[in-house]
Coordinates of C-alpha atoms and ligand atoms in Angstrom, one line a residue:
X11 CA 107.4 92.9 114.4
X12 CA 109.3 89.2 113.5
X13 CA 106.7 86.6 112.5
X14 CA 108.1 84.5 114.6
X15 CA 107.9 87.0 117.6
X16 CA 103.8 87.5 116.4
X17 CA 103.0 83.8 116.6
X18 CA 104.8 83.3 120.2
X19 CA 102.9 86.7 121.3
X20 CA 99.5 85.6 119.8
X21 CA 99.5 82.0 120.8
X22 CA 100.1 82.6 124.7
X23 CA 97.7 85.5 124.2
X24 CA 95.4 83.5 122.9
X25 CA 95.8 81.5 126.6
X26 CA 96.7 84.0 128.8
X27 CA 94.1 86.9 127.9
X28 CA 91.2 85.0 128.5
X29 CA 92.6 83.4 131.3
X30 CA 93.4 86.9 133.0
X31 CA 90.3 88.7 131.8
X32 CA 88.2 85.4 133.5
X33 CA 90.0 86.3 136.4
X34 CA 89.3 89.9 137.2
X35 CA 86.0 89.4 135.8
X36 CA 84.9 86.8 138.2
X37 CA 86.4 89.0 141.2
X38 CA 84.3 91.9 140.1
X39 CA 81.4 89.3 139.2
X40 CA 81.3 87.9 143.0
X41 CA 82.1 91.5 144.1
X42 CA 79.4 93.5 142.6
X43 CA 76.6 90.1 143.1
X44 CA 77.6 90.0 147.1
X45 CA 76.8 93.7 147.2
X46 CA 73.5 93.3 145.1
X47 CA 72.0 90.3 146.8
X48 CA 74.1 90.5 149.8
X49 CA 76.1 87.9 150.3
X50 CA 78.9 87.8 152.5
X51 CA 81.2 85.3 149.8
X52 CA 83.9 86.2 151.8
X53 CA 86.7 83.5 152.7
X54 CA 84.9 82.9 155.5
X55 CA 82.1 81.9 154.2
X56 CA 83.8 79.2 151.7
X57 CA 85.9 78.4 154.8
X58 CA 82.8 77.3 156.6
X59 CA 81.6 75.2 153.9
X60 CA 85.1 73.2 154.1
X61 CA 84.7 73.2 157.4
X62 CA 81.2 71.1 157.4
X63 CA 82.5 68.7 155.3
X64 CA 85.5 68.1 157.6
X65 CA 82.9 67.7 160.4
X66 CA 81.0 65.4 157.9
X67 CA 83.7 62.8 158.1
X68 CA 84.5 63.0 161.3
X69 CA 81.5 62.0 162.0
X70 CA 82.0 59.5 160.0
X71 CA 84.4 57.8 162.1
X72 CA 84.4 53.9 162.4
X73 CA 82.9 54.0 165.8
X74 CA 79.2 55.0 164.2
X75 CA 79.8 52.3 161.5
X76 CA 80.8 49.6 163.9
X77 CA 79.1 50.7 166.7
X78 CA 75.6 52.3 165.7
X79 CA 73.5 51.6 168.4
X80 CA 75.4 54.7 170.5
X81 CA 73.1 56.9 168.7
X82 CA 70.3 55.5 170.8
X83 CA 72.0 56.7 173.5
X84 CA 71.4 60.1 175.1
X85 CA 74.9 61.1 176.3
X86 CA 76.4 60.2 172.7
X87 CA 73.3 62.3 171.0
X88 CA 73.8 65.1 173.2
X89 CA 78.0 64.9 171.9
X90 CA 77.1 64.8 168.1
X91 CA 75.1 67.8 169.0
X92 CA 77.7 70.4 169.8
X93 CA 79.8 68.8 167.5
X94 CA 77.3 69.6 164.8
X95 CA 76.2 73.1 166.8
X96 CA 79.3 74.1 166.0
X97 CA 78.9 74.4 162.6
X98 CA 75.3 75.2 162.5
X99 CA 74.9 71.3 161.2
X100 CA 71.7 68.3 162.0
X101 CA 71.3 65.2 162.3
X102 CA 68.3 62.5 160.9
X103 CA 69.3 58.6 162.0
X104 CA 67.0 56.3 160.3
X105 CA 66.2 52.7 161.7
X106 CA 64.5 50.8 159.0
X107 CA 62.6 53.6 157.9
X108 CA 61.6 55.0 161.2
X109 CA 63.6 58.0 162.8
X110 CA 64.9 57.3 166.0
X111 CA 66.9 61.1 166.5
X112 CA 66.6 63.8 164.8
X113 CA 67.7 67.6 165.6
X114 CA 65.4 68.8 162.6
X115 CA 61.8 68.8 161.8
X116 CA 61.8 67.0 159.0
X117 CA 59.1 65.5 156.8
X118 CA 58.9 62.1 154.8
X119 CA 59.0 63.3 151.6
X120 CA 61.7 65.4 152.4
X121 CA 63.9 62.7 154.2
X122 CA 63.4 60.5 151.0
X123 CA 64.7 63.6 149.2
X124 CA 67.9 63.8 151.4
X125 CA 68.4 59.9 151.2
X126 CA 68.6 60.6 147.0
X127 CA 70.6 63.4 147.2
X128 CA 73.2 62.1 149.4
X129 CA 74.3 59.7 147.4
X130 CA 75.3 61.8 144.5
X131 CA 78.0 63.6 144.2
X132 CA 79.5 66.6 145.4
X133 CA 77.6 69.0 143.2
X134 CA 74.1 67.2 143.7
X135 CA 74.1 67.0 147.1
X136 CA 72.2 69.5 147.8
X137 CA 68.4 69.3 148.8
X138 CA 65.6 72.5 150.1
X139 CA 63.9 71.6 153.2
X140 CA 61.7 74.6 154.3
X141 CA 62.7 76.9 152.2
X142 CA 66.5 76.8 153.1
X143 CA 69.0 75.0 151.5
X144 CA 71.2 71.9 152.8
X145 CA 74.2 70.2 151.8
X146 CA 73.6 66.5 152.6
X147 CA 75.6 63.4 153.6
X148 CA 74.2 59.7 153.9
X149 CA 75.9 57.7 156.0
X150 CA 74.8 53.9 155.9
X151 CA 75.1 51.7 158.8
X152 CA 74.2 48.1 160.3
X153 CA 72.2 47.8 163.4
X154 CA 73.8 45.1 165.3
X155 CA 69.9 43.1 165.9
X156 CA 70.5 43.0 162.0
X157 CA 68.4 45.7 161.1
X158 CA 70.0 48.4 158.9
X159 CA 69.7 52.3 158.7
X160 CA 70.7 55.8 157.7
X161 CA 72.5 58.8 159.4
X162 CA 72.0 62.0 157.5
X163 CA 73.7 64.7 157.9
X164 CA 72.9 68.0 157.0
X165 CA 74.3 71.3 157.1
X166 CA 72.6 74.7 155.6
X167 CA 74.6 76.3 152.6
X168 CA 72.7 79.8 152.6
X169 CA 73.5 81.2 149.0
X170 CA 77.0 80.8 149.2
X171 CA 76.7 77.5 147.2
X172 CA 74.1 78.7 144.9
X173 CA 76.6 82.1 144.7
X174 CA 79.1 79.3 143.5
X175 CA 77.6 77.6 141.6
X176 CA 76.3 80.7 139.4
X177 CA 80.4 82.4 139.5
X178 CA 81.5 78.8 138.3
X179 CA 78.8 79.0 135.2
X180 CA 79.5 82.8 134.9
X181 CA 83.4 82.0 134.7
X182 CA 83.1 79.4 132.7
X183 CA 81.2 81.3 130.2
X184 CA 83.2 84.3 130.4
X185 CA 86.2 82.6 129.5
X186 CA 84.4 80.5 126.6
X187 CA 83.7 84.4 124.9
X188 CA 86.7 85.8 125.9
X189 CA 88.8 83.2 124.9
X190 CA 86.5 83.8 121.2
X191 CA 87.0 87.3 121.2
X192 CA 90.9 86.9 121.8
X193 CA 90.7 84.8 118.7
X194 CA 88.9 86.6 116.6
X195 CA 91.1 89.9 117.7
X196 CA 94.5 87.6 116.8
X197 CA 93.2 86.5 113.2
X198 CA 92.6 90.5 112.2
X199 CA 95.9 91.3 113.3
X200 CA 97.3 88.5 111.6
X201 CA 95.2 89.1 108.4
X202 CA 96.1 92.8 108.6
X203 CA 100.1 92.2 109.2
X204 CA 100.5 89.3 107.5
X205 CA 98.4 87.8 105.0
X206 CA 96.5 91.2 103.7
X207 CA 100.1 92.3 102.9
X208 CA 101.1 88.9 101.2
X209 CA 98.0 89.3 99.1
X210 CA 99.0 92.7 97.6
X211 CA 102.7 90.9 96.9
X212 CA 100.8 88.6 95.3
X213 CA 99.1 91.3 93.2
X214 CA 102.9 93.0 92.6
X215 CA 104.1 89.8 91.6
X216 CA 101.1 89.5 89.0
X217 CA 101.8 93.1 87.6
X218 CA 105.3 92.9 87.2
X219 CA 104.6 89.5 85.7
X220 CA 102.2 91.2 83.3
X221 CA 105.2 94.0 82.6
X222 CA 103.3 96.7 84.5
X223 CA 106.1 98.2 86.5
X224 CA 104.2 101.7 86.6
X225 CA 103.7 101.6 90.4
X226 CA 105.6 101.6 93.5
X227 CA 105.1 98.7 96.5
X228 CA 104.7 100.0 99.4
X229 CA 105.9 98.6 102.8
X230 CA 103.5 97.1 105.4
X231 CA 103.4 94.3 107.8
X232 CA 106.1 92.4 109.6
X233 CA 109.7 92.6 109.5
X234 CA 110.0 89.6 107.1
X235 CA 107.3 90.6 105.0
X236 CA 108.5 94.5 104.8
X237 CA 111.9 92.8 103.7
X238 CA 110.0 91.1 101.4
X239 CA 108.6 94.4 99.8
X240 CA 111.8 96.2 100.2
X241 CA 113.0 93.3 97.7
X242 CA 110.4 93.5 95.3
X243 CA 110.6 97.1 95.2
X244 CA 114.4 97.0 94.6
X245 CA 113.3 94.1 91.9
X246 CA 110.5 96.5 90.4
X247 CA 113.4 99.5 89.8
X248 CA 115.9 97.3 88.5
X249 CA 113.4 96.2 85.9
X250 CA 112.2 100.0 85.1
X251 CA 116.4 100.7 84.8
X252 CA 116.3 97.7 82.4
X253 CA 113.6 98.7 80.7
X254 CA 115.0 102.4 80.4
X255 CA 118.3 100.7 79.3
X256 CA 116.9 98.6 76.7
X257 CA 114.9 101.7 75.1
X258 CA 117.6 103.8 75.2
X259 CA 119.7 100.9 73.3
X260 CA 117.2 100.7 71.3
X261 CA 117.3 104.2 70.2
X262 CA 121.2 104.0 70.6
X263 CA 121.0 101.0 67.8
X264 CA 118.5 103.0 65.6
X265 CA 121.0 105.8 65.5
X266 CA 123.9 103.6 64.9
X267 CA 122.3 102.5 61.8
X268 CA 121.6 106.1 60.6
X269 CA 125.0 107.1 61.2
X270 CA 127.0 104.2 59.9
X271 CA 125.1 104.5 56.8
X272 CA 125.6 108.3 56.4
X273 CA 129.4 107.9 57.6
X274 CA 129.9 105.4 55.2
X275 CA 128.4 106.7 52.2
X276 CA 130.3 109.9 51.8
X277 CA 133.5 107.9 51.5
X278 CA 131.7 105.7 49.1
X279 CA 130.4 108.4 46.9
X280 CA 134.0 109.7 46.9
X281 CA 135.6 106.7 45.8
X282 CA 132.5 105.6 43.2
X283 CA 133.2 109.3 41.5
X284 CA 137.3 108.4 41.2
X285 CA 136.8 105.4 39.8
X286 CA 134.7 106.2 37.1
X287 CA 136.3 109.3 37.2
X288 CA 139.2 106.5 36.0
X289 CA 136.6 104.6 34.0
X290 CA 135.1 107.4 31.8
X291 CA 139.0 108.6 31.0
X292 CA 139.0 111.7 33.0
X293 CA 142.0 110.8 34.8
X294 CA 143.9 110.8 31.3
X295 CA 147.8 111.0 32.8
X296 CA 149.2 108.6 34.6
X297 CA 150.0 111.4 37.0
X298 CA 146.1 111.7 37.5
X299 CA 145.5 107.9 37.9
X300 CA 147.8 108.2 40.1
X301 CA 146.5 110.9 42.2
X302 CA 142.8 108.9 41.7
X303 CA 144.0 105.6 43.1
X304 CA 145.7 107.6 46.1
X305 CA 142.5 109.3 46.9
X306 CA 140.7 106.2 47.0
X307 CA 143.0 104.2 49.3
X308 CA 143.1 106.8 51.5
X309 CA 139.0 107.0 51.5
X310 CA 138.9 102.9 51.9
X311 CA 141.3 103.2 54.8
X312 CA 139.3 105.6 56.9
X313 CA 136.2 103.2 55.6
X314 CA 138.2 100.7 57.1
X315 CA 139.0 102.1 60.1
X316 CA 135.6 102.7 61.0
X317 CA 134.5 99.3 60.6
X318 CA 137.4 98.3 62.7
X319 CA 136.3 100.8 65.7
X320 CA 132.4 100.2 64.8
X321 CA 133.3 96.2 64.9
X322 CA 135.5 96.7 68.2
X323 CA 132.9 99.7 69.5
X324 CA 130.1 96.9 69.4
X325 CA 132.0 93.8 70.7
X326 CA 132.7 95.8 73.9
X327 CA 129.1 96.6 74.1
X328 CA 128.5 92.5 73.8
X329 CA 131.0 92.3 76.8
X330 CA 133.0 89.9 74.0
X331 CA 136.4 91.6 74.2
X332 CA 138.8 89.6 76.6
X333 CA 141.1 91.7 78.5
X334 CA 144.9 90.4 78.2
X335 CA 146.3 91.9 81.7
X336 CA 150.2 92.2 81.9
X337 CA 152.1 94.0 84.6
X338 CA 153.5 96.3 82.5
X339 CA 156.4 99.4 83.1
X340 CA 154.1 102.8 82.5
X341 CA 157.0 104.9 81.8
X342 CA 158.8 102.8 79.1
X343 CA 155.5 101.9 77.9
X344 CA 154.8 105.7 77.1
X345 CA 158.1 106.1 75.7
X346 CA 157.4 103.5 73.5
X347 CA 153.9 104.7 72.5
X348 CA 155.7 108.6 71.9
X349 CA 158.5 106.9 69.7
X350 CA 156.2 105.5 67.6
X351 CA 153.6 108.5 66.9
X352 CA 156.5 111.0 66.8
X353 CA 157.4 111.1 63.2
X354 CA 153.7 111.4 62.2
X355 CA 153.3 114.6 64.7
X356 CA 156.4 116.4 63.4
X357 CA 154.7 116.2 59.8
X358 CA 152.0 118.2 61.1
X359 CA 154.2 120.5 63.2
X360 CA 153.1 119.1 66.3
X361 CA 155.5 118.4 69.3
X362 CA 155.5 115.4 71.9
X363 CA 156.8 115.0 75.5
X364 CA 157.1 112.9 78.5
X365 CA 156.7 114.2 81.9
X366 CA 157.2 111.6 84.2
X367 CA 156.8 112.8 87.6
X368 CA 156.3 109.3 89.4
X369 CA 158.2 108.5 92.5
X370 CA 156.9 105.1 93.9
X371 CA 155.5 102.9 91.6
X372 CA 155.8 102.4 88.1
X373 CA 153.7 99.5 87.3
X374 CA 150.4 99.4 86.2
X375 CA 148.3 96.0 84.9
X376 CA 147.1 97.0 81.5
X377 CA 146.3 95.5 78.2
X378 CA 149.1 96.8 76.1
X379 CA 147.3 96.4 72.9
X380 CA 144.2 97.9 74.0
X381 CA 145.5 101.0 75.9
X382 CA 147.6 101.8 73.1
X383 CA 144.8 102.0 70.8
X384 CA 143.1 104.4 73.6
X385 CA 146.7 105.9 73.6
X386 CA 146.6 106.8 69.6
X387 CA 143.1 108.1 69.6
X388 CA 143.7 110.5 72.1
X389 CA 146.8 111.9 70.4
X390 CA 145.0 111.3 67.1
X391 CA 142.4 113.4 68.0
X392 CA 144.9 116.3 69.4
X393 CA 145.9 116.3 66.0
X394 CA 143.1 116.2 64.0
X395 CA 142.1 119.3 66.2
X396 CA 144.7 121.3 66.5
X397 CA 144.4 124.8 65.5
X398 CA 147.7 126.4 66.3
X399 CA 150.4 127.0 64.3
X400 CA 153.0 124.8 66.7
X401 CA 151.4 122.3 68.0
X402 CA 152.2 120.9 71.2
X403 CA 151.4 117.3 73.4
X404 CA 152.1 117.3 76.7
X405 CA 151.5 113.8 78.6
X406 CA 152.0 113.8 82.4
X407 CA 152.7 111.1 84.7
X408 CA 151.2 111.3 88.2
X409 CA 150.3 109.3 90.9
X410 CA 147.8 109.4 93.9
X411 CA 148.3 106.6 96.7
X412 CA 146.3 103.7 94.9
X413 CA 146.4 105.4 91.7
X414 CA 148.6 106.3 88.2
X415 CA 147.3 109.3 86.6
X416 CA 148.1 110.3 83.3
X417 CA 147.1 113.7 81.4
X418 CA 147.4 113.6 77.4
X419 CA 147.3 117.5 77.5
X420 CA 147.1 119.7 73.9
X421 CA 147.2 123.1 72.5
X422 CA 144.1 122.6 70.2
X423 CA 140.7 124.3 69.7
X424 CA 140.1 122.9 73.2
X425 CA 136.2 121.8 73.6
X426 CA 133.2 124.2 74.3
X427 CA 131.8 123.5 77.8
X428 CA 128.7 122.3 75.6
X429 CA 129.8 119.4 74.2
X430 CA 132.6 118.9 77.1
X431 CA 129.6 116.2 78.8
X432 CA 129.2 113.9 75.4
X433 CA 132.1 113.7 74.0
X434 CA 132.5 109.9 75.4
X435 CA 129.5 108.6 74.0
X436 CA 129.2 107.0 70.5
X437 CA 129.0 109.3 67.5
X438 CA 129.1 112.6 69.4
X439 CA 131.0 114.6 67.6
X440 CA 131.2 118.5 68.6
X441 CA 129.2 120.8 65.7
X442 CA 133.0 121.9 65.2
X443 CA 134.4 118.9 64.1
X444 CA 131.8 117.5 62.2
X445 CA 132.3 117.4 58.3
X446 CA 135.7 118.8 58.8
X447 CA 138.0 116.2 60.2
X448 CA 137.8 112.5 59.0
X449 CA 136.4 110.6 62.3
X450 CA 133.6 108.7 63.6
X451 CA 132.9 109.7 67.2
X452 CA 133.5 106.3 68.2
X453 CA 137.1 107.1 69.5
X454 CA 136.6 108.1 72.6
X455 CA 133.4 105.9 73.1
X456 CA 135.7 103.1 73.0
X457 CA 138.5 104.7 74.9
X458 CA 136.2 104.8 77.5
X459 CA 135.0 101.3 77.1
X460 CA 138.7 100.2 77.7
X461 CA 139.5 102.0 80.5
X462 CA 136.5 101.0 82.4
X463 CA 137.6 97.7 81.3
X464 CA 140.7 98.1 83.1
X465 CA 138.7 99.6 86.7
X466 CA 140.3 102.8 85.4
X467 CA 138.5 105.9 84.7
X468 CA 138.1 108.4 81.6
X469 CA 137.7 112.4 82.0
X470 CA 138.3 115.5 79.7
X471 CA 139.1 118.3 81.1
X472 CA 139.3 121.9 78.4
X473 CA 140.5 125.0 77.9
X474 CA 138.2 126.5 75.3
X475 CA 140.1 127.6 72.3
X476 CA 142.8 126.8 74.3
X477 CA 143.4 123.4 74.0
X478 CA 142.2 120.0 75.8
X479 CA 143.5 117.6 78.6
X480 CA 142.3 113.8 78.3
X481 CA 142.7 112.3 82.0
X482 CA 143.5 108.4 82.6
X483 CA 143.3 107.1 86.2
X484 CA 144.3 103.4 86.4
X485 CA 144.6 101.5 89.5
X486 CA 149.1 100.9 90.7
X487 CA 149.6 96.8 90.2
Ligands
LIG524 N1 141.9 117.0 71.6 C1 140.7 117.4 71.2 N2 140.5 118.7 70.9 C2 139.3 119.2 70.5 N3 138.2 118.4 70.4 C3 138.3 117.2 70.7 C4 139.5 116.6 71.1 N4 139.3 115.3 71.4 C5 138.0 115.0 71.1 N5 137.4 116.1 70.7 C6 135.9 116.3 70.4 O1 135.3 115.1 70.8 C7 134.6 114.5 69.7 C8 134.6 113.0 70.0 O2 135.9 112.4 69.8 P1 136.0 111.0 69.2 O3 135.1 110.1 70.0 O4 137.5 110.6 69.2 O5 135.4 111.1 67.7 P2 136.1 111.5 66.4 O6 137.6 111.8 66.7 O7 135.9 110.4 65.5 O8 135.4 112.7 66.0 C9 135.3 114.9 68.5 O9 134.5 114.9 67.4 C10 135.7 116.3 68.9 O10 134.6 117.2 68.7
LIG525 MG1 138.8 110.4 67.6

C-alpha cells in the first residue's frame, strides 16, 4: 500500500471504527439488557419520556404564572388532571409551604427532595418517592395575596431513564476502549509496514557503509518503502559488480606487470647479447656489425611497438583517448588502407582484395586514425599467422539496415574453438602463437576497445586450420 493511502486509511479508521463498533455495540447492549431486566426501551418508551416533558411546559403556560390562584379551583384541578392522566403524570402545588392539591401521596421530606431536584438540570432531575422513580419539574409562582409557591410536577420514569443513563455510560466507555484498541491496532501496522522496515534499511545502510555487501535486502512494507529496498538492493549489486571489477583489475594489473616484464626482457636479452656481441669483437666484419645492428633495431622496434599498444592499451582503459569522429567514405577508406599494406603482403606471398558489396550507404563516422590501426592489426595478425603457401585476405563490405559490416576474412591456421572466446582480451595469446610470432596480445584487446569506442562491435569468427574472419559492425552515419 502507498503511505500516503495508509495514513488517510488509518486516520479515518482511527474515527470511524470506534465510532461504528460504539454503535452496534450499544444496540446489542440495550438489546440483550431489555431482554435481561425486561425493559421495553423501545421508541415508545423514549417517546413517552419526550412526551412528558412537552406536557411539562405546557403546563407551564403563562396562565398558571399569572394566574395561580385557578389551581384552587376544582374545575381547573380536575383539567390538569387528565392532562396529566394522560401521561401517567402528578401534581404537588405548594402555598407557602403548605400543599393546597396534590394527586400524589407525598411526604415532607420527600417534597423538599423534589423542590432540590427540580431545579437542576436535566440529568439531576430525577428524585425516588416510594420506591419508584420520577422525573421532576418546579414551577415557581406568585399568589396574587402576595404569598408565593410551588407547582411540581412529576412524572414516573420506570427504568427507562436509569436504562439510559447506564447505555450512555456504557457507550461512552465502549467507545473510550475501542477508540484505544483502534489505536493501538494502527501503530502495529504502521510499525510493521513502515517503520520496522525503515529500521532494517537503516541496518543495510550501516552494512554497506561498513563494506559488508554479503547479503541480500529483502522487500517489505509499503510501496514507497519497497521502492526504497528495490533501490538499495540495485545499489548493493552495483557495488558487489564494482567490487568484482576492481578485483579482477586488480588481478588484470598484477598480470600486466608479469607480462610486460617477461615480454620485454626477451627482446632485451637479445639486443644486450648483440651488443656486446659487438663489444667483445665477435662481430669482426663489417658485414656482421652490420647484420648485429639490424637485429637490434628490429628487436627495439617491436620493444617499441609494444610500449606504444601497452601505452594506448592502458589510456583506453583510463577512458583518456578522445575519439576524433569524421564522416568518412568506407569504401575509399578501405581502398586506401589495402594500398598501403599491399606491398608488405606480397613480400610474404599473401594476396589482398576488396569486396564491396554496399548498395545504400557508404558513410560511416569513424576515427580514421584509430580504425586504421584496428585495420592493420587485423591484417597484421593474418599475416603473422598464416600457414599456407598463398596467402589470401579477403575483406567484405556489407550492410544491414542501421549497420556497415565488414569481414577481414584469411586463409591462416584459423583459431581453435578453445581460444576462439579470449582472443579479445589483453595478453591472450593462443598456446599456438606464443613464442613463435613477435606480438603482444594487446592487438586485438585494443581493437576492441576502438570499436566499442565507435558503438560498433568486434567478433571472430574461425575456420580451424582453415583460416579466420575478424567481423566489424559500425553504426551507417
Ligand atoms: N588471423 C588470425 N589467425 C590465427 N590466429 C589469430 C588471428 N588473429 C588473432 N589470432 C590469435 O589471437 C591472439 C590474439 O591476437 P592479438 O591480440 O592481435 O595478439 P598478438 O597478435 O600480439 O598475439 C593471437 O595471439 C593469435 O593466437
Ligand atoms: Mg596482433
Amino acid at each position: 500500500m502507498d503511505i500516503k493511502k495508509r495514513l488517510i486509511l488509518s486516520n479515518a479508521a482511527i474515527i470511524v471504527l470506534p465510532i461504528l463498533a460504539t454503535l452496534v455495540a450499544s444496540f446489542i447492549f440495550t438489546f440483550i439488557f431489555a431482554r435481561i431486566h425486561d425493559v421495553d426501551i423501545s421508541y415508545n418508551t423514549v417517546n413517552k419520556l419526550t412526551q412528558v416533558q412537552y406536557e411539562f411546559f405546557k403546563a407551564d403556560g403563562s396562565v398558571l404564572r399569572n394566574t395561580p390562584e385557578v389551581l384552587l379551583d376544582k374545575e381547573f384541578q380536575q383539567y390538569i388532571v387528565t392532562r396529566l392522566e394522560n401521561v401517567e403524570a402528578d401534581i404537588v402545588v405548594v402555598k407557602e409551604h403548605e400543599r393546597i392539591f396534590e394527586t400524589i401521596p407525598i411526604g415532607t421530606i420527600e417534597l423538599e427532595k423534589c423542590l432540590k431536584a427540580g431545579s437542576g438540570n436535566l440529568f439531576s432531575n430525577t428524585v425516588e418517592i416510594n420506591n419508584d422513580k420520577y422525573m421532576v419539574k418546579v414551577i415557581n409562582v406568585n399568589f396574587k395575596d402576595g404569598e408565593k409557591g410551588n407547582v411540581v410536577l412529576l412524572a414516573p420514569t420506570g427504568n427507562e431513564w436509569a436504562t439510559t443513563e447506564t447505555l450512555l455510560l456504557f457507550s461512552t466507555s465502549f467507545f473510550i476502549v475501542s477508540f484505544i484498541i483502534v489505536n493501538i491496532i494502527t501503530i502495529v501496522i504502521f510499525s510493521k509496514k513502515i517503520i520496522k522496515p525503515l529500521a532494517n534499511l537503516q541496518k543495510v545502510a550501516v552494512n554497506i557503509s561498513e563494506g559488508n555487501l554479503d547479503f541480500e535486502v529483502v522487500e517489505d512494507g509499503d510501496a514507497q518503502i519497497r521502492d526504497l529496498c528495490r533501490s538499495f538492493e540495485k545499489m548493493r549489486l552495483k557495488l558487489v559488480e564494482a567490487v568484482y571489477i576492481q578485483q579482477k583489475y586488480d588481478e588484470n594489473r598484477k598480470m600486466l606487470f608479469s607480462s610486460i616484464s617477461h615480454d620485454l626482457k626477451t627482446p632485451i636479452t637479445a639486443v644486450k647479447g648483440y651488443v656486446e656481441g659487438i663489444l667483445d669483437g665477435v662481430a669482426n666484419t663489417p658485414q656482421k656489425i652490420e647484420k648485429y645492428l639490424n637485429t637490434i633495431y628490429s628487436k627495439t622496434v617491436h620493444m617499441d611497438r609494444m610500449i606504444d599498444d601497452l601505452l594506448l592499451h592502458s589510456k583506453f582503459d583510463m577512458g583518456k583517448v578522445p575519439l576524433n569522429f569524421e564522416k568518412t567514405d568506407i569504401v575509399t577508406y578501405f581502398e586506401d588502407c589495402i594500398n598501403e599494406v599491399e606491398t608488405e603482403l606480397e613480400k610474404d606471398n599473401i594476396d589482398i582484395e576488396l569486396h564491396n558489396e554496399l548498395t545504400e550507404c557508404r558513410y560511416v563516422l569513424l576515427d580514421r586514425d584509430k580504425i586504421r590501426r584496428v585495420v592493420i592489426n587485423i591484417i597484421d595478425n593474418s599475416r603473422k599467422y598464416m600457414d599456407k603457401e598463398q596467402g589470401k585476405i579477403d575483406i567484405f563490405l556489407r550492410e544491414t539496415s542501421a549497420n556497415v559490416i565488414i569481414e577481414l576474412k584469411d586463409n591462416g591456421s584459423g583459431i581453435s574453438q578453445k581460444d576462439l572466446p579470449y582472443i579479445f582480451d589483453r595478453f591472450y595469446r593462443a598456446d599456438s602463437s606464443r613464442g613463435t610470432s613477435k606480438g603482444s596480445g594487446l592487438g586485438l584487446a585494443i581493437a576492441k576497445q576502438i570499436i566499442e569506442g565507435h558503438g560498433g562491435r568486434i567478433w571472430a569468427i574461425s575456420r580451424d586450420g582453415k583460416g579466420t574472419s575478424v567481423m566489424i559492425s559500425l553504426v551507417k552515419a
